[in-house]
PDB file of C-alpha atoms in Angstrom:
ATOM      1  CA  MET G   1       0.531  -0.017   0.025  1.00 58.00           C
ATOM      2  CA  ALA G   2       2.628   2.866   1.195  1.00 78.00           C
ATOM      3  CA  LEU G   3       4.096   1.693  -2.280  1.00 79.00           C
ATOM      4  CA  LYS G   4       1.493   1.993  -4.565  1.00 82.00           C
ATOM      5  CA  LYS G   5       0.978   5.922  -2.792  1.00 85.00           C
ATOM      6  CA  THR G   6       4.853   6.447  -3.336  1.00 85.00           C
ATOM      7  CA  ILE G   7       4.658   5.771  -6.778  1.00 85.00           C
ATOM      8  CA  GLU G   8       1.625   8.155  -7.404  1.00 86.00           C
ATOM      9  CA  THR G   9       2.710  10.644  -5.591  1.00 87.00           C
ATOM     10  CA  PHE G  10       6.188  10.997  -7.632  1.00 86.00           C
ATOM     11  CA  ILE G  11       3.893  10.778 -10.942  1.00 86.00           C
ATOM     12  CA  SER G  12       1.390  13.234  -9.935  1.00 88.00           C
ATOM     13  CA  LYS G  13       4.752  15.571  -9.370  1.00 88.00           C
ATOM     14  CA  ASN G  14       6.026  15.337 -12.622  1.00 86.00           C
ATOM     15  CA  TYR G  15       8.632  12.190 -11.279  1.00 85.00           C
ATOM     16  CA  TYR G  16       8.180   9.438 -14.477  1.00 84.00           C
ATOM     17  CA  ASN G  17      12.106   8.262 -13.947  1.00 87.00           C
ATOM     18  CA  LEU G  18      11.996   6.341  -9.708  1.00 88.00           C
ATOM     19  CA  ILE G  19      14.801   4.035  -8.876  1.00 87.00           C
ATOM     20  CA  VAL G  20      13.269   1.622  -6.102  1.00 88.00           C
ATOM     21  CA  ASN G  21      16.674   0.575  -4.060  1.00 88.00           C
ATOM     22  CA  PHE G  22      16.154  -3.381  -2.390  1.00 86.00           C
ATOM     23  CA  GLU G  23      19.155  -3.082  -0.323  1.00 84.00           C
ATOM     24  CA  HIS G  24      17.289  -3.978   2.603  1.00 82.00           C
ATOM     25  CA  ILE G  25      14.427  -6.599   1.554  1.00 83.00           C
ATOM     26  CA  ASN G  26      15.378  -9.545   1.579  1.00 81.00           C
ATOM     27  CA  TYR G  27      10.888 -11.077  -0.041  1.00 82.00           C
ATOM     28  CA  VAL G  28       8.726  -9.166  -2.214  1.00 82.00           C
ATOM     29  CA  SER G  29       5.321 -10.380  -3.394  1.00 79.00           C
ATOM     30  CA  SER G  30       3.148 -10.725  -5.907  1.00 76.00           C
ATOM     31  CA  ALA G  31       0.715  -7.888  -4.592  1.00 78.00           C
ATOM     32  CA  GLY G  32       4.742  -5.618  -4.230  1.00 82.00           C
ATOM     33  CA  TRP G  33       5.921  -6.709  -7.447  1.00 83.00           C
ATOM     34  CA  GLY G  34       2.361  -6.356  -9.216  1.00 83.00           C
ATOM     35  CA  VAL G  35       2.437  -2.302  -8.030  1.00 84.00           C
ATOM     36  CA  LEU G  36       5.898  -2.574  -9.747  1.00 85.00           C
ATOM     37  CA  ILE G  37       4.203  -3.753 -12.836  1.00 85.00           C
ATOM     38  CA  GLY G  38       0.897  -2.114 -12.568  1.00 85.00           C
ATOM     39  CA  LYS G  39       2.270   1.269 -12.408  1.00 86.00           C
ATOM     40  CA  ILE G  40       5.645   0.933 -15.037  1.00 85.00           C
ATOM     41  CA  ARG G  41       2.848   1.745 -18.542  1.00 83.00           C
ATOM     42  CA  LYS G  42       1.414   5.356 -16.956  1.00 85.00           C
ATOM     43  CA  ILE G  43       5.391   6.357 -16.639  1.00 87.00           C
ATOM     44  CA  ARG G  44       6.323   4.624 -19.867  1.00 85.00           C
ATOM     45  CA  GLU G  45       3.558   6.628 -20.929  1.00 86.00           C
ATOM     46  CA  HIS G  46       5.689   9.844 -20.556  1.00 84.00           C
ATOM     47  CA  LYS G  47       8.934   8.807 -21.288  1.00 84.00           C
ATOM     48  CA  GLY G  48       9.842   7.227 -18.072  1.00 85.00           C
ATOM     49  CA  ASP G  49      11.292   4.416 -16.249  1.00 87.00           C
ATOM     50  CA  ILE G  50      10.996   2.306 -13.179  1.00 88.00           C
ATOM     51  CA  ILE G  51      15.013   0.908 -12.153  1.00 89.00           C
ATOM     52  CA  LEU G  52      15.686  -1.660  -9.879  1.00 91.00           C
ATOM     53  CA  VAL G  53      18.992  -1.674  -7.262  1.00 91.00           C
ATOM     54  CA  GLY G  54      20.582  -3.633  -4.069  1.00 88.00           C
ATOM     55  CA  MET G  55      18.507  -6.409  -4.649  1.00 89.00           C
ATOM     56  CA  ASP G  56      19.429  -9.675  -2.565  1.00 87.00           C
ATOM     57  CA  LYS G  57      20.497 -12.927  -3.813  1.00 86.00           C
ATOM     58  CA  SER G  58      16.686 -14.200  -2.716  1.00 83.00           C
ATOM     59  CA  VAL G  59      14.912 -11.576  -4.586  1.00 85.00           C
ATOM     60  CA  PHE G  60      17.831 -11.571  -7.502  1.00 86.00           C
ATOM     61  CA  SER G  61      16.430 -15.223  -7.716  1.00 84.00           C
ATOM     62  CA  ILE G  62      12.556 -14.391  -8.658  1.00 84.00           C
ATOM     63  CA  TYR G  63      13.072 -11.227 -10.423  1.00 84.00           C
ATOM     64  CA  GLU G  64      15.431 -14.227 -13.195  1.00 84.00           C
ATOM     65  CA  LEU G  65      12.492 -16.396 -13.010  1.00 82.00           C
ATOM     66  CA  MET G  66      10.088 -14.312 -13.498  1.00 81.00           C
ATOM     67  CA  GLU G  67      11.952 -12.894 -16.778  1.00 83.00           C
ATOM     68  CA  LEU G  68      11.085  -9.431 -14.661  1.00 85.00           C
ATOM     69  CA  ASN G  69      14.185  -8.416 -16.590  1.00 84.00           C
ATOM     70  CA  GLN G  70      12.053  -8.199 -19.932  1.00 86.00           C
ATOM     71  CA  ILE G  71      10.232  -5.198 -17.896  1.00 87.00           C
ATOM     72  CA  PHE G  72      12.906  -3.690 -15.484  1.00 88.00           C
ATOM     73  CA  LYS G  73      15.582  -3.057 -15.337  1.00 89.00           C
ATOM     74  CA  TYR G  74      17.974  -3.951 -13.265  1.00 90.00           C
ATOM     75  CA  LYS G  75      21.169  -2.046 -11.643  1.00 89.00           C
ATOM     76  CA  THR G  76      23.421  -2.974  -8.257  1.00 86.00           C
ATOM     77  CA  SER G  77      24.124   0.567  -7.400  1.00 84.00           C
ATOM     78  CA  VAL G  78      22.211   3.865  -6.917  1.00 82.00           C
ATOM     79  CA  GLN G  79      24.547   5.687  -8.866  1.00 83.00           C
ATOM     80  CA  GLU G  80      24.793   2.777 -11.624  1.00 84.00           C
ATOM     81  CA  ALA G  81      20.909   3.606 -12.151  1.00 82.00           C
ATOM     82  CA  LEU G  82      21.677   7.010 -11.782  1.00 81.00           C
ATOM     83  CA  SER G  83      24.287   6.903 -14.626  1.00 78.00           C
ATOM     84  CA  SER G  84      22.073   5.330 -16.514  1.00 78.00           C
ATOM     85  CA  LEU G  85      19.324   7.575 -16.435  1.00 74.00           C
ATOM     86  CA  GLY G  86      22.465  10.524 -16.844  1.00 67.00           C
ATOM     87  CA  LYS G  87      20.749  12.220 -13.469  1.00 48.00           C
ATOM     88  CA  GLN G  88      23.379  13.714 -10.559  1.00 37.00           C
ATOM     89  CA  MET G  89      22.696  12.742  -7.113  1.00 37.00           C
ATOM     90  CA  LEU G  90      20.535  15.922  -6.162  1.00 36.00           C
ATOM     91  CA  LYS G  91      17.252  15.200  -5.092  1.00 38.00           C
ATOM     92  CA  ILE G  92      16.675  11.552  -5.677  1.00 37.00           C
ATOM     93  CA  LYS G  93      14.559  10.407  -3.503  1.00 40.00           C
ATOM     94  CA  GLU G  94      14.991   6.908  -3.314  1.00 41.00           C
ATOM     95  CA  THR G  95      11.918   4.128  -2.549  1.00 40.00           C
ATOM     96  CA  ALA G  96      12.464   0.795  -1.117  1.00 38.00           C
ATOM     97  CA  ILE G  97       9.575  -1.793  -0.932  1.00 39.00           C
ATOM     98  CA  ALA G  98       7.497  -3.179   2.003  1.00 39.00           C
ATOM     99  CA  LYS G  99       8.322  -6.350   3.252  1.00 38.00           C
ATOM    100  CA  LYS G 100       4.380  -7.439   3.860  1.00 41.00           C
ATOM    101  CA  THR G 101       2.105  -5.327   1.320  1.00 43.00           C
ATOM    102  CA  ASN G 102      -1.664  -5.629   1.451  1.00 42.00           C
ATOM    103  CA  GLU G 103      -3.766  -7.190  -1.161  1.00 44.00           C
ATOM    104  CA  GLU G 104      -4.726  -5.174  -3.931  1.00 46.00           C
ATOM    105  CA  LYS G 105      -5.608  -4.990  -7.429  1.00 43.00           C
ATOM    106  CA  PRO G 106      -2.979  -3.737  -9.583  1.00 48.00           C
ATOM    107  CA  ILE G 107      -3.927  -1.252 -12.044  1.00 47.00           C
ATOM    108  CA  LEU G 108      -4.514  -3.115 -15.113  1.00 45.00           C
ATOM    109  CA  PRO G 109      -0.702  -2.166 -17.355  1.00 50.00           C
ATOM    110  CA  GLN G 110      -0.993  -1.993 -21.263  1.00 58.00           C
ATOM    111  CA  LYS G 111      -1.898  -5.644 -22.918  1.00 66.00           C
ATOM    112  CA  GLN G 112       2.000  -6.004 -23.032  1.00 65.00           C
ATOM    113  CA  ILE G 113       3.065  -6.712 -19.818  1.00 66.00           C
ATOM    114  CA  ILE G 114      -0.358  -8.994 -18.926  1.00 68.00           C
ATOM    115  CA  GLU G 115       0.518 -11.329 -21.118  1.00 74.00           C
ATOM    116  CA  GLN G 116       3.733 -11.365 -20.692  1.00 72.00           C
ATOM    117  CA  GLN G 117       2.778 -11.719 -16.701  1.00 72.00           C
ATOM    118  CA  LYS G 118       0.389 -14.893 -18.277  1.00 78.00           C
ATOM    119  CA  LYS G 119       3.957 -15.912 -19.814  1.00 80.00           C
ATOM    120  CA  VAL G 120       5.730 -16.604 -17.625  1.00 79.00           C
ATOM    121  CA  GLN G 121       4.149 -17.981 -14.636  1.00 82.00           C
ATOM    122  CA  GLU G 122       2.919 -20.124 -17.474  1.00 86.00           C
ATOM    123  CA  LYS G 123       6.419 -21.182 -17.830  1.00 86.00           C
ATOM    124  CA  LEU G 124       6.654 -20.660 -13.806  1.00 86.00           C
ATOM    125  CA  GLU G 125       3.977 -23.908 -14.129  1.00 90.00           C
ATOM    126  CA  ARG G 126       5.376 -26.294 -17.346  1.00 91.00           C
ATOM    127  CA  LEU G 127       8.669 -25.683 -15.109  1.00 91.00           C
ATOM    128  CA  LYS G 128       6.757 -27.121 -11.586  1.00 92.00           C
ATOM    129  CA  GLU G 129       4.633 -29.723 -13.389  1.00 93.00           C
ATOM    130  CA  GLU G 130       8.302 -31.652 -14.397  1.00 94.00           C
ATOM    131  CA  ILE G 131       9.128 -31.152 -11.020  1.00 94.00           C
ATOM    132  CA  ARG G 132       6.443 -33.171 -10.108  1.00 94.00           C
ATOM    133  CA  PHE G 133       6.535 -35.617 -12.220  1.00 94.00           C
ATOM    134  CA  ILE G 134      10.739 -36.264 -12.295  1.00 94.00           C
ATOM    135  CA  ILE G 135      10.169 -36.068  -8.270  1.00 92.00           C
ATOM    136  CA  SER G 136       6.982 -39.202  -8.676  1.00 91.00           C
ATOM    137  CA  GLU G 137       9.461 -41.033 -10.676  1.00 91.00           C
ATOM    138  CA  THR G 138      12.117 -40.923  -9.100  1.00 90.00           C
ATOM    139  CA  PRO G 139      11.687 -39.240  -5.157  1.00 88.00           C
ATOM    140  CA  LEU G 140      15.049 -39.674  -3.590  1.00 89.00           C
ATOM    141  CA  ILE G 141      16.437 -37.779  -6.048  1.00 89.00           C
ATOM    142  CA  GLY G 142      19.279 -34.687  -4.515  1.00 90.00           C
ATOM    143  CA  ILE G 143      18.878 -31.158  -5.400  1.00 92.00           C
ATOM    144  CA  ASN G 144      22.252 -31.725  -8.153  1.00 93.00           C
ATOM    145  CA  ALA G 145      20.225 -34.460 -10.090  1.00 93.00           C
ATOM    146  CA  LEU G 146      17.471 -32.560 -10.092  1.00 93.00           C
ATOM    147  CA  ILE G 147      19.208 -29.734 -12.112  1.00 93.00           C
ATOM    148  CA  SER G 148      20.185 -32.326 -14.455  1.00 94.00           C
ATOM    149  CA  GLU G 149      17.917 -33.857 -15.191  1.00 93.00           C
ATOM    150  CA  LEU G 150      15.479 -30.760 -15.233  1.00 93.00           C
ATOM    151  CA  SER G 151      18.151 -29.486 -17.992  1.00 93.00           C
ATOM    152  CA  LYS G 152      18.041 -32.257 -20.022  1.00 93.00           C
ATOM    153  CA  GLU G 153      15.825 -31.673 -23.014  1.00 92.00           C
ATOM    154  CA  GLN G 154      12.693 -34.690 -22.676  1.00 92.00           C
ATOM    155  CA  HIS G 155      12.241 -32.456 -19.564  1.00 88.00           C
ATOM    156  CA  GLY G 156      12.933 -29.028 -20.720  1.00 87.00           C
ATOM    157  CA  GLY G 157      15.695 -28.110 -21.136  1.00 90.00           C
ATOM    158  CA  TRP G 158      16.164 -25.149 -17.770  1.00 89.00           C
ATOM    159  CA  LYS G 159      18.128 -23.011 -16.961  1.00 89.00           C
ATOM    160  CA  ILE G 160      18.081 -23.250 -12.558  1.00 88.00           C
ATOM    161  CA  ASN G 161      20.752 -23.080 -10.193  1.00 89.00           C
ATOM    162  CA  ARG G 162      20.613 -25.007  -6.571  1.00 89.00           C
ATOM    163  CA  TRP G 163      19.410 -22.026  -5.512  1.00 89.00           C
ATOM    164  CA  GLN G 164      16.706 -21.083  -7.127  1.00 89.00           C
ATOM    165  CA  LEU G 165      15.343 -24.551  -7.436  1.00 91.00           C
ATOM    166  CA  LYS G 166      16.257 -24.812  -3.535  1.00 91.00           C
ATOM    167  CA  ARG G 167      13.646 -22.158  -2.785  1.00 90.00           C
ATOM    168  CA  LEU G 168      10.960 -23.556  -5.139  1.00 90.00           C
ATOM    169  CA  LEU G 169      10.714 -26.637  -4.520  1.00 93.00           C
ATOM    170  CA  LYS G 170      10.542 -25.135  -0.889  1.00 92.00           C
ATOM    171  CA  THR G 171       7.066 -22.769  -2.192  1.00 90.00           C
ATOM    172  CA  MET G 172       6.166 -26.037  -3.107  1.00 92.00           C
ATOM    173  CA  GLY G 173       6.508 -27.853  -0.510  1.00 93.00           C
ATOM    174  CA  LEU G 174       9.155 -30.139  -1.307  1.00 93.00           C
ATOM    175  CA  GLY G 175      11.697 -29.441   0.244  1.00 91.00           C
ATOM    176  CA  THR G 176      13.116 -32.393   2.203  1.00 90.00           C
ATOM    177  CA  ILE G 177      14.130 -35.787   0.832  1.00 88.00           C
ATOM    178  CA  THR G 178      10.657 -36.497   2.944  1.00 90.00           C
ATOM    179  CA  LYS G 179       7.858 -34.496   1.443  1.00 92.00           C
ATOM    180  CA  ARG G 180       9.953 -35.077  -1.887  1.00 90.00           C
ATOM    181  CA  LEU G 181       8.983 -39.026  -1.100  1.00 89.00           C
ATOM    182  CA  TYR G 182       5.748 -38.932   0.374  1.00 91.00           C
ATOM    183  CA  TYR G 183       4.706 -36.606  -2.488  1.00 90.00           C
ATOM    184  CA  ALA G 184       5.777 -39.727  -5.101  1.00 90.00           C
ATOM    185  CA  PHE G 185       3.722 -41.594  -2.151  1.00 89.00           C
ATOM    186  CA  ARG G 186       0.726 -40.016  -2.728  1.00 89.00           C
ATOM    187  CA  LYS G 187       0.991 -39.554  -6.557  1.00 87.00           C
ATOM    188  CA  ALA G 188       1.482 -43.243  -6.225  1.00 87.00           C
ATOM    189  CA  ARG G 189      -1.718 -43.946  -5.018  1.00 87.00           C
ATOM    190  CA  GLY G 190      -2.858 -41.948  -7.149  1.00 86.00           C
ATOM    191  CA  GLU G 191      -4.364 -39.183  -4.335  1.00 86.00           C
ATOM    192  CA  ILE G 192      -2.296 -36.906  -5.939  1.00 81.00           C
TER     193      ILE G 192
END
């Protein structure tokens, strides 16, 4: 909620080049990403942009996994972002995303961004299905072996690193060997 109001305040004051600093943020909810995606249309209508900086590993891995680099630029520092905008450090207001934002429906972005979001979601679902399939076939598979299987053409040729896979498995409720074994057992019995 605070992020949305902050961005709206900048837009109302005709500031259209925004830098969002994630320096002290270790998680961004889907609502938080939704706010940014929802506001990018209006900002780009005025030839502006949102540049993201300072993401830690967990936030950056979700940024990459969801292919948000096709929507937002990422720079490692505020200074680098300012240089890319051609601005100096004067009168810069940095924005940080709160760890938890209230669920809110983002303003509908332009058709292209909506389509991109759907593609990202579909891609993520395909990856999850491949993971579930491999786990149901070989429930005692380790992380490295699972990465190797996912990278094979027959499983989609996915490129995912160990950290991203562990995080995704955790969100799927398959973060431990025990949970993966239980999933495969239930799948074999037809419970899933």
